[in-house]
Coordinates of C-alpha atoms in Angstrom, one line a residue:
Chain A
M1 CA 101.1 177.4 64.2
A2 CA 103.3 174.8 62.6
V3 CA 104.4 177.4 60.1
D4 CA 105.9 179.7 62.8
T5 CA 108.0 177.1 64.6
A6 CA 109.3 175.0 61.7
P7 CA 112.2 176.5 59.7
S8 CA 111.6 176.6 56.0
P9 CA 112.9 173.5 54.1
A10 CA 115.3 175.7 52.1
R11 CA 117.0 177.0 55.2
A12 CA 117.2 173.6 56.8
T13 CA 119.0 172.1 53.9
T14 CA 121.6 174.9 53.6
K15 CA 122.8 174.5 57.1
N16 CA 124.4 171.4 58.7
P17 CA 121.5 168.8 58.6
V18 CA 122.2 167.4 62.1
F19 CA 122.3 170.7 64.0
S20 CA 119.5 172.6 62.4
M21 CA 116.8 169.9 62.2
S22 CA 113.2 170.8 61.8
N23 CA 110.8 169.5 64.3
D24 CA 109.6 167.1 61.6
T25 CA 113.0 165.6 61.2
K26 CA 113.5 165.3 64.9
R27 CA 110.2 163.5 65.2
G28 CA 111.1 161.2 62.4
L29 CA 114.5 160.3 63.9
K30 CA 112.8 159.6 67.3
L31 CA 110.4 157.3 65.5
V32 CA 113.2 155.3 63.7
S33 CA 115.7 155.2 66.6
P34 CA 114.4 152.2 68.5
T35 CA 114.7 150.1 65.3
L36 CA 118.2 151.4 64.7
I37 CA 119.3 150.9 68.3
F38 CA 118.0 147.3 68.2
L39 CA 119.7 146.5 65.0
F40 CA 122.9 148.1 66.2
L41 CA 122.9 145.9 69.3
A42 CA 121.7 142.6 67.6
L43 CA 123.4 143.0 64.2
G44 CA 126.2 145.6 64.3
I45 CA 127.8 144.4 67.5
P46 CA 127.6 140.7 66.6
I47 CA 129.3 141.2 63.2
F48 CA 132.0 143.3 64.9
A49 CA 132.4 140.5 67.6
L50 CA 132.7 137.9 64.8
V51 CA 135.4 139.9 63.1
T52 CA 137.2 140.4 66.5
M53 CA 137.1 136.7 67.3
S54 CA 138.5 135.7 63.9
F55 CA 141.8 137.2 65.2
W56 CA 141.8 135.1 68.4
T57 CA 143.2 131.6 69.0
Q58 CA 141.6 128.6 70.6
V59 CA 143.3 125.5 72.0
G60 CA 140.8 122.9 73.3
M61 CA 138.3 124.8 75.4
N62 CA 140.6 127.8 76.0
L63 CA 139.9 131.0 74.0
T64 CA 142.8 133.4 73.9
P65 CA 142.0 137.0 72.9
G66 CA 144.7 138.7 70.9
F67 CA 145.6 139.6 67.4
T68 CA 146.8 136.9 65.1
L69 CA 146.2 136.3 61.4
D70 CA 146.8 132.5 61.8
N71 CA 143.2 131.6 61.2
Y72 CA 143.2 133.4 57.9
G73 CA 146.5 131.6 57.2
V74 CA 144.9 128.2 57.8
F75 CA 142.1 129.1 55.4
F76 CA 144.5 129.9 52.6
E77 CA 146.9 127.0 53.3
K78 CA 144.3 124.2 53.4
R79 CA 143.0 123.6 49.9
I80 CA 139.8 122.1 51.2
F81 CA 138.5 125.5 52.5
R82 CA 139.2 127.3 49.2
L83 CA 137.7 124.5 47.2
V84 CA 134.5 124.3 49.2
L85 CA 134.0 128.1 49.2
L86 CA 134.6 128.2 45.4
R87 CA 132.2 125.3 44.9
S88 CA 129.6 126.9 47.2
I89 CA 129.7 130.1 45.0
E90 CA 129.5 128.1 41.8
N91 CA 126.6 126.0 43.1
S92 CA 124.6 129.1 44.3
A93 CA 125.3 131.0 41.0
L94 CA 124.1 128.0 39.1
V95 CA 121.0 127.6 41.3
A96 CA 120.2 131.3 41.0
L97 CA 120.6 131.1 37.2
I98 CA 118.3 128.1 36.9
T99 CA 115.6 129.5 39.2
V100 CA 115.6 132.8 37.2
V101 CA 115.4 131.0 33.8
L102 CA 112.7 128.7 35.0
A103 CA 110.7 131.5 36.7
Y104 CA 110.8 134.1 33.9
P105 CA 108.3 132.5 31.5
A106 CA 105.8 131.9 34.3
A107 CA 106.2 135.5 35.6
Y108 CA 105.8 136.7 32.0
F109 CA 102.6 134.7 31.6
V110 CA 101.1 136.1 34.8
A111 CA 102.1 139.7 34.0
F112 CA 101.1 139.8 30.4
K113 CA 98.7 137.0 29.5
V114 CA 96.6 136.7 32.6
K115 CA 94.0 139.5 32.5
R116 CA 92.0 138.9 35.7
R117 CA 92.9 137.5 39.1
K118 CA 96.6 137.8 38.8
I119 CA 97.0 137.6 42.5
L120 CA 95.3 134.2 42.4
W121 CA 98.0 132.9 40.0
L122 CA 100.8 134.3 42.2
I123 CA 99.3 132.6 45.3
L124 CA 99.0 129.3 43.3
I125 CA 102.7 129.5 42.4
T126 CA 104.0 130.4 45.8
L127 CA 101.7 128.1 47.8
P128 CA 104.1 125.1 47.9
F129 CA 106.6 127.3 49.6
W130 CA 104.6 127.7 52.7
T131 CA 105.4 124.2 53.9
S132 CA 108.3 123.7 56.3
Y133 CA 111.7 124.5 54.5
L134 CA 113.2 121.4 56.1
L135 CA 110.5 119.2 54.8
R136 CA 110.7 120.7 51.3
I137 CA 114.4 119.9 51.2
F138 CA 113.6 116.5 52.8
A139 CA 111.1 115.8 50.0
W140 CA 113.9 115.6 47.6
K141 CA 115.7 113.0 49.7
I142 CA 112.5 111.0 49.5
I143 CA 112.5 111.4 45.7
L144 CA 116.1 110.8 45.0
G145 CA 117.1 108.3 47.8
Y146 CA 118.3 104.8 47.4
N147 CA 114.9 103.4 48.3
G148 CA 113.3 106.6 47.2
V149 CA 110.4 107.5 44.9
I150 CA 112.3 107.4 41.7
N151 CA 114.1 104.2 42.4
S152 CA 111.2 102.3 43.9
G153 CA 108.9 103.6 41.2
L154 CA 111.3 102.5 38.4
I155 CA 111.9 99.1 40.0
S156 CA 108.2 98.4 40.5
I157 CA 107.4 99.1 36.9
G158 CA 110.4 97.0 35.8
V159 CA 112.6 99.6 34.1
I160 CA 115.6 98.9 36.4
D161 CA 116.6 96.0 38.7
E162 CA 119.0 97.8 41.0
P163 CA 118.4 101.2 42.6
L164 CA 120.3 104.0 40.9
T165 CA 122.9 105.4 43.2
F166 CA 123.9 108.5 41.3
L167 CA 120.8 110.4 42.1
L168 CA 121.5 111.4 45.7
N169 CA 124.6 112.5 47.7
N170 CA 126.3 114.7 45.1
R171 CA 126.4 118.2 43.7
Q172 CA 123.6 117.8 41.2
A173 CA 121.2 116.7 44.0
V174 CA 122.1 119.9 46.0
I175 CA 121.6 122.1 42.9
I176 CA 118.2 120.6 41.9
T177 CA 116.9 120.7 45.5
L178 CA 118.0 124.3 46.0
A179 CA 116.5 125.4 42.7
H180 CA 113.2 123.9 43.7
A181 CA 113.3 125.3 47.3
W182 CA 114.0 128.9 46.2
A183 CA 111.8 129.1 43.1
A184 CA 109.3 131.5 44.7
F185 CA 112.0 134.0 45.5
A186 CA 112.8 134.4 41.9
I187 CA 109.3 134.7 40.5
L188 CA 108.0 137.7 42.6
P189 CA 110.7 140.3 41.7
I190 CA 110.6 139.3 38.0
Y191 CA 106.8 139.6 38.0
V192 CA 106.9 143.0 39.7
S193 CA 109.4 144.4 37.1
L194 CA 107.4 143.0 34.2
E195 CA 104.2 144.4 35.6
K196 CA 105.7 147.9 35.8
I197 CA 106.5 148.0 32.1
D198 CA 104.5 150.7 30.3
R199 CA 102.3 148.7 27.9
S200 CA 102.2 151.5 25.3
L201 CA 105.9 150.9 24.6
L202 CA 105.1 147.4 23.5
E203 CA 102.2 148.6 21.4
A204 CA 104.5 151.2 19.8
S205 CA 107.0 148.5 19.1
A206 CA 104.3 146.3 17.5
D207 CA 102.9 149.3 15.5
L208 CA 106.4 149.9 14.1
G209 CA 106.4 146.4 12.7
E210 CA 108.7 144.6 15.1
N211 CA 107.8 140.9 15.4
P212 CA 106.9 139.7 18.9
L213 CA 110.2 138.0 19.5
W214 CA 112.2 141.1 18.6
S215 CA 110.0 143.4 20.7
F216 CA 110.5 141.0 23.6
L217 CA 114.3 141.0 23.2
R218 CA 114.6 144.7 22.6
V219 CA 111.9 146.1 24.9
T220 CA 110.5 143.7 27.4
L221 CA 113.7 141.9 28.4
P222 CA 115.9 144.9 29.0
L223 CA 113.1 146.7 30.9
S224 CA 112.7 143.7 33.2
M225 CA 116.4 143.4 34.0
P226 CA 116.1 145.1 37.4
G227 CA 113.7 142.3 38.5
V228 CA 115.9 139.6 37.0
I229 CA 119.0 141.0 38.8
A230 CA 117.1 141.3 42.1
A231 CA 115.8 137.7 41.7
F232 CA 119.3 136.4 41.0
L233 CA 120.8 138.0 44.1
L234 CA 117.8 137.1 46.3
V235 CA 118.5 133.4 45.5
F236 CA 122.3 133.6 45.2
I237 CA 123.1 135.3 48.6
P238 CA 121.2 133.1 51.0
T239 CA 121.9 129.8 49.2
V240 CA 125.7 130.3 49.5
G241 CA 125.5 129.8 53.3
D242 CA 122.8 127.0 53.2
Y243 CA 123.5 124.3 55.6
V244 CA 120.4 122.1 55.5
T245 CA 120.5 121.1 51.8
P246 CA 124.1 119.9 51.5
N247 CA 123.7 118.1 54.8
L248 CA 120.5 116.2 53.7
V249 CA 121.1 115.5 50.0
G250 CA 124.7 116.5 49.4
G251 CA 126.7 113.6 50.9
N252 CA 130.5 114.0 51.0
N253 CA 130.8 115.5 47.5
G254 CA 128.1 118.1 48.1
V255 CA 129.6 119.8 51.2
M256 CA 129.2 123.6 51.1
I257 CA 130.8 126.4 53.1
G258 CA 128.0 126.5 55.7
N259 CA 128.8 122.9 56.7
L260 CA 132.5 123.9 57.3
V261 CA 131.5 126.9 59.5
Q262 CA 129.1 124.7 61.5
T263 CA 131.8 122.1 62.0
Q264 CA 134.2 124.7 63.4
F265 CA 131.6 125.9 65.9
G266 CA 130.5 122.4 66.7
R267 CA 132.5 119.2 66.6
A268 CA 135.9 120.8 65.7
N269 CA 135.3 123.4 68.4
N270 CA 137.6 126.1 66.9
W271 CA 135.4 129.2 67.1
P272 CA 138.1 131.6 65.9
L273 CA 138.8 129.6 62.8
G274 CA 135.0 129.3 62.2
A275 CA 134.7 133.1 62.6
A276 CA 137.5 133.6 60.1
V277 CA 135.9 131.2 57.6
S278 CA 132.6 133.1 58.1
I279 CA 134.2 136.5 57.5
I280 CA 136.1 135.3 54.4
S281 CA 132.8 133.8 53.0
M282 CA 130.8 137.0 53.7
T283 CA 133.5 139.2 52.1
T284 CA 133.7 136.9 49.1
V285 CA 130.0 136.9 48.6
T286 CA 129.9 140.7 48.9
V287 CA 132.7 141.1 46.3
V288 CA 131.0 138.7 43.9
V289 CA 127.7 140.6 44.3
C290 CA 129.5 144.0 43.7
V291 CA 131.3 142.7 40.6
F292 CA 128.0 141.3 39.3
L293 CA 126.2 144.6 39.8
L294 CA 129.1 146.5 38.2
L295 CA 129.1 144.2 35.2
T296 CA 125.4 144.5 34.7
Y297 CA 125.6 148.3 35.1
Q298 CA 128.4 148.5 32.4
L299 CA 126.4 146.3 30.1
K300 CA 123.3 148.5 30.5
K301 CA 125.4 151.6 29.8
R302 CA 126.8 150.1 26.7
L303 CA 123.4 148.9 25.4
A304 CA 121.8 152.3 26.1
Chain B
M1 CA 92.1 123.2 34.1
K2 CA 92.9 126.7 33.0
I3 CA 93.7 125.5 29.4
K4 CA 90.2 124.1 29.0
N5 CA 88.8 127.5 29.7
K6 CA 87.5 128.8 26.4
K7 CA 88.4 132.4 27.1
V8 CA 92.1 131.6 27.4
P9 CA 93.5 130.5 24.0
F10 CA 96.4 128.2 23.9
S11 CA 99.7 129.9 24.6
F12 CA 103.3 128.8 25.0
T13 CA 103.9 130.6 28.3
G14 CA 100.5 129.4 29.6
S15 CA 101.3 125.7 29.0
Y16 CA 104.8 126.3 30.3
T17 CA 103.4 127.8 33.5
V18 CA 101.2 124.7 34.0
I19 CA 104.3 122.4 33.7
Y20 CA 106.2 124.7 36.0
L21 CA 103.4 124.4 38.6
V22 CA 103.7 120.6 38.4
F23 CA 107.5 120.9 39.0
L24 CA 106.8 123.1 42.1
Y25 CA 103.9 121.0 43.5
V26 CA 104.9 117.4 42.9
P27 CA 107.8 117.1 45.4
V28 CA 105.8 118.8 48.1
L29 CA 102.7 116.6 47.5
F30 CA 104.7 113.5 48.2
L31 CA 104.6 114.5 51.9
P32 CA 100.8 114.2 52.3
L33 CA 100.8 111.2 50.0
F34 CA 103.2 109.1 52.1
S35 CA 101.7 110.4 55.3
F36 CA 98.6 108.2 54.6
N37 CA 100.6 105.2 53.5
D38 CA 100.7 102.2 55.9
A39 CA 104.4 101.5 55.7
I40 CA 107.5 102.7 57.6
Y41 CA 109.6 102.9 54.4
I42 CA 108.8 105.7 52.0
A43 CA 108.7 103.9 48.7
F44 CA 106.4 102.7 45.9
P45 CA 104.2 100.7 45.6
L46 CA 101.8 102.3 48.1
K47 CA 100.4 100.1 50.8
E48 CA 97.0 100.5 52.6
F49 CA 95.5 103.8 53.6
T50 CA 96.0 104.7 57.2
L51 CA 95.6 107.5 59.7
K52 CA 97.9 106.0 62.3
W53 CA 100.8 108.4 61.6
Y54 CA 98.5 111.3 62.4
E55 CA 97.5 109.6 65.7
E56 CA 101.2 109.0 66.5
M57 CA 101.9 112.7 65.7
A58 CA 99.1 113.9 67.9
S59 CA 100.3 111.9 70.9
N60 CA 103.9 112.9 70.7
T61 CA 104.6 115.2 73.7
A62 CA 108.0 116.3 72.4
L63 CA 106.4 117.4 69.2
L64 CA 103.5 119.3 70.9
N65 CA 106.0 120.9 73.2
S66 CA 108.1 122.2 70.4
L67 CA 105.0 123.3 68.5
Q68 CA 104.0 125.3 71.6
N69 CA 107.5 126.9 71.8
S70 CA 107.4 127.8 68.1
I71 CA 104.0 129.5 68.5
K72 CA 105.3 131.4 71.5
V73 CA 108.4 132.6 69.8
G74 CA 106.5 133.4 66.6
V75 CA 103.8 135.5 68.3
V76 CA 106.3 137.6 70.3
V77 CA 108.7 137.9 67.3
S78 CA 105.9 139.0 64.9
I79 CA 104.6 141.6 67.3
I80 CA 108.0 143.2 68.2
S81 CA 109.2 143.0 64.6
T82 CA 106.0 144.6 63.3
I83 CA 106.2 147.4 65.9
L84 CA 109.9 148.1 65.0
G85 CA 109.2 147.8 61.3
T86 CA 106.1 150.0 61.3
M87 CA 107.9 152.7 63.3
A88 CA 110.8 152.7 60.8
A89 CA 108.4 152.7 57.8
K90 CA 106.4 155.6 59.2
A91 CA 109.5 157.6 59.9
F92 CA 110.8 157.1 56.4
T93 CA 107.5 157.7 54.6
S94 CA 106.2 160.7 56.6
Y95 CA 109.3 162.6 57.7
K96 CA 112.4 164.0 56.0
I97 CA 115.3 162.2 57.6
P98 CA 118.9 162.9 56.8
Y99 CA 120.8 160.0 55.2
D100 CA 117.6 158.0 55.0
R101 CA 118.9 155.9 52.1
T102 CA 121.9 154.8 54.3
L103 CA 119.7 154.1 57.2
K104 CA 117.2 152.1 55.1
S105 CA 120.1 150.0 53.7
F106 CA 121.4 149.4 57.2
I107 CA 118.0 148.0 58.3
A108 CA 117.8 145.9 55.2
I109 CA 121.3 144.3 55.8
P110 CA 119.8 141.1 57.3
L111 CA 118.2 140.4 53.9
V112 CA 121.5 140.2 52.2
I113 CA 123.8 138.3 54.6
P114 CA 123.7 134.5 54.7
L115 CA 121.8 133.3 57.8
I116 CA 124.6 131.1 59.0
I117 CA 126.9 134.2 59.4
L118 CA 124.2 136.0 61.4
G119 CA 123.7 132.8 63.5
V120 CA 127.4 132.4 64.4
A121 CA 127.8 136.1 65.0
L122 CA 125.0 136.2 67.5
L123 CA 126.3 133.0 69.1
V124 CA 129.7 134.6 69.6
V125 CA 128.1 137.7 71.3
F126 CA 125.8 135.6 73.5
S127 CA 128.6 133.4 74.7
Q128 CA 131.0 136.3 75.3
A129 CA 128.3 138.2 77.2
N130 CA 127.5 135.0 79.2
I131 CA 123.9 135.1 78.0
Q132 CA 122.3 131.7 78.4
L133 CA 120.9 130.4 75.1
S134 CA 117.1 129.9 75.3
L135 CA 114.0 130.6 73.3
I136 CA 114.7 134.3 73.9
T137 CA 118.0 134.2 72.1
I138 CA 116.2 132.4 69.2
G139 CA 113.6 135.2 69.2
I140 CA 116.2 137.9 69.1
G141 CA 117.7 136.3 66.0
H142 CA 114.3 136.0 64.4
I143 CA 113.5 139.7 65.1
V144 CA 116.7 140.7 63.3
I145 CA 115.6 138.9 60.1
C146 CA 111.9 139.9 60.4
V147 CA 112.3 143.7 60.9
P148 CA 113.4 144.4 57.3
F149 CA 110.5 142.4 55.9
S150 CA 108.1 144.3 58.1
M151 CA 109.5 147.6 57.2
L152 CA 109.2 146.9 53.4
V153 CA 105.6 145.7 53.8
M154 CA 104.6 148.7 55.9
M155 CA 106.4 151.2 53.6
S156 CA 104.6 149.9 50.5
R157 CA 101.3 150.3 52.5
L158 CA 102.1 153.8 54.0
E159 CA 103.6 155.3 50.9
G160 CA 100.2 155.3 49.2
F161 CA 98.1 157.2 51.6
D162 CA 97.3 160.8 51.9
K163 CA 99.2 162.7 54.5
G164 CA 96.5 165.3 54.3
L165 CA 94.2 163.1 56.4
E166 CA 96.5 163.2 59.4
E167 CA 97.0 166.9 59.1
A168 CA 93.2 167.4 58.8
A169 CA 92.7 165.4 62.0
Q170 CA 95.3 167.5 63.8
D171 CA 93.8 170.8 62.5
L172 CA 90.4 169.6 63.8
G173 CA 92.0 169.4 67.3
E174 CA 92.9 165.7 67.7
T175 CA 95.9 165.0 69.8
P176 CA 98.8 163.2 68.0
W177 CA 98.0 160.0 69.9
M178 CA 94.3 160.1 69.0
T179 CA 95.3 160.9 65.4
F180 CA 97.4 157.8 65.3
W181 CA 94.6 155.6 66.7
R182 CA 91.8 157.1 64.6
V183 CA 93.5 157.8 61.3
T184 CA 96.9 156.3 60.9
F185 CA 96.2 152.9 62.5
P186 CA 93.0 152.0 60.6
L187 CA 94.7 153.0 57.3
A188 CA 97.8 150.9 58.1
F189 CA 95.8 148.0 59.4
P190 CA 95.9 145.7 56.4
G191 CA 99.7 146.2 56.2
I192 CA 100.0 145.4 59.9
V193 CA 98.1 142.2 59.5
A194 CA 100.3 141.2 56.5
S195 CA 103.4 142.0 58.4
L196 CA 102.4 140.0 61.5
L197 CA 101.5 137.0 59.3
L198 CA 104.8 137.3 57.3
C199 CA 106.9 137.6 60.4
F200 CA 105.1 134.8 62.2
T201 CA 105.6 132.5 59.1
I202 CA 109.3 133.4 58.9
S203 CA 109.9 132.7 62.6
F204 CA 107.8 129.6 62.6
D205 CA 109.8 128.0 59.7
E206 CA 113.2 129.3 60.6
F207 CA 115.8 126.6 61.3
L208 CA 119.4 127.8 61.0
L209 CA 119.4 130.6 63.5
A210 CA 117.5 128.4 66.0
F211 CA 120.0 125.6 65.4
F212 CA 122.8 127.9 66.6
L213 CA 121.0 129.8 69.3
S214 CA 119.0 127.1 71.1
S215 CA 119.7 125.1 74.2
E216 CA 117.4 122.4 75.5
E217 CA 114.1 124.0 74.5
S218 CA 113.5 123.3 70.8
T219 CA 111.3 124.9 68.2
L220 CA 109.3 122.9 65.7
P221 CA 112.0 123.0 62.9
L222 CA 114.6 121.8 65.4
F223 CA 112.3 119.0 66.4
I224 CA 111.8 118.0 62.8
W225 CA 115.6 118.1 62.2
T226 CA 116.2 115.6 65.0
Q227 CA 113.4 113.3 63.7
L228 CA 114.8 113.2 60.1
R229 CA 117.7 111.0 61.4
F230 CA 115.4 108.2 62.5
P231 CA 113.6 106.3 59.6
T232 CA 110.9 105.0 62.0
K233 CA 109.9 108.5 63.0
L234 CA 109.6 109.7 59.4
P235 CA 106.0 108.9 58.6
S236 CA 104.7 111.0 61.5
V237 CA 107.0 113.8 60.5
L238 CA 105.3 113.7 57.1
A239 CA 101.9 113.8 58.8
L240 CA 103.1 116.9 60.6
G241 CA 104.4 118.5 57.4
S242 CA 101.0 117.9 55.7
C243 CA 99.2 119.6 58.6
I244 CA 101.6 122.6 58.3
L245 CA 100.9 122.8 54.6
L246 CA 97.1 122.7 55.1
I247 CA 97.2 125.4 57.9
S248 CA 99.5 127.5 55.7
I249 CA 97.0 127.4 52.8
F250 CA 94.3 128.6 55.2
V251 CA 96.6 131.4 56.4
V252 CA 97.5 132.5 52.9
I253 CA 93.8 132.6 51.9
F254 CA 93.0 134.6 55.1
A255 CA 95.8 137.0 54.4
E256 CA 94.6 137.6 50.8
W257 CA 91.0 138.1 52.1
I258 CA 92.3 140.8 54.6
R259 CA 94.3 142.4 51.8
R260 CA 91.2 142.7 49.7
I261 CA 89.2 144.2 52.5
G262 CA 92.1 146.7 52.8
L263 CA 92.0 147.5 49.1
Q264 CA 88.2 148.0 49.2
S265 CA 88.4 150.3 52.2
S266 CA 91.1 152.5 50.7
E267 CA 89.2 152.6 47.4
S268 CA 86.0 153.7 49.1
G269 CA 88.0 156.1 51.2
N270 CA 89.3 157.8 48.1
S271 CA 86.0 158.2 46.2

């Protein structure tokens, strides 16, 4: 029955795919359409509205629709915006690099050295990340604070007399805290890519007399690069816009772009400027990610 | 613990992993440690052991109210996201859809844009459309970020299974609806549970979207955020954090148990 009604796949693909769909395709599209419609309404339209608003002006409580590039002008005139955006990107890139480097050996251990109950190890590693994100960040304020764990601990054993003030409210505090908070996001993609590597390649490399370090550098590491890149981006992209960490442990020197966006939508009450800052940040992040992917692609081609 | 095990010889990566685990666990374990400490200030040396912060937590109506809100939002968000994610995953794995790679990337966009951008974008739309901010607007934001996770979980579950089973059911005269309930659903079940748990956890812990999209009614992370500014409230917040950690551990173990049952059932189904 199904054979009579459905056109053969070959015929379906030669014609225009939208007008000569098989029943199968129609059913598939019907199934996926609620999700697409929802995301069009709750993701597509909001982003479009944000772009539109970035061309508006606001004086006090009065929003004036229109088309002006003034908000973008403000961004490029005021040094603080550029500096903070640049610093946010540096911070997040550093955080992503640190999390990847710290996670790699652990992922390697679980993928290659653990023979049984690998899932148990993965659960053990990711368990601390199931507490509240806010409290995980806050834990670092407890550790690094003026009366915090490190200071009170060092004072009570007599190493220092006065609390150290360089621990909290700066960039390093933001970077350490984020590197800890996002560690689990790095380990899983790296583990998956290591797990996929064909073990016979490693045996072949060993049989050909390569020492373990060489066969790691020439076989394992290149083959696990997709996981490393995914891990890097999974940490880099969300942390650029993080608001909580700079707010809790960053102080004045640790401000990141998320804090500036929030200020424009909150206290400063200039939504169009906030929208412009958001759009510029999103575009910059996208460009950085594309350049990063292009570079790694070029590198891969040259090595191959 | 693992190093002492005679079957596992000493290895560099193994001992590194143990140190790494210490780095991951120690900051988090300060939360339960100080939640039992009888002092308002969070500092060493430790004072007496006490449970009073837990009593204070349990009698805080604002806390219980926001906990209730978080559970409400989380349950609704996880159900709707899992339905949307499962439908998309089923469509992509079982049918040939034109431009499916583009459509998949579109659904995955929320994974790659910073949350703060999504938060302000939704805020702009809600305010322009005169939609009152409430738990519902928070929920809409949460569904946007949960759907891609649900779709990925369901796709990895559905990709594995044999399409022949569904065809066989249809050939034997089952209606499409009954085929779904009696063949597709049981096979997808472990994935559905995993997706529900994942989406619930994401929603339950989500702060930034809720921060932009809430009015008076707060969720648990919003409540915690307001408490972090008052030093005297901190110990009971730590007690709350410890409870969340403990419950999460149970949920993770439960999820793993369900996954194993799923693996066993699909293995016995194949043999």
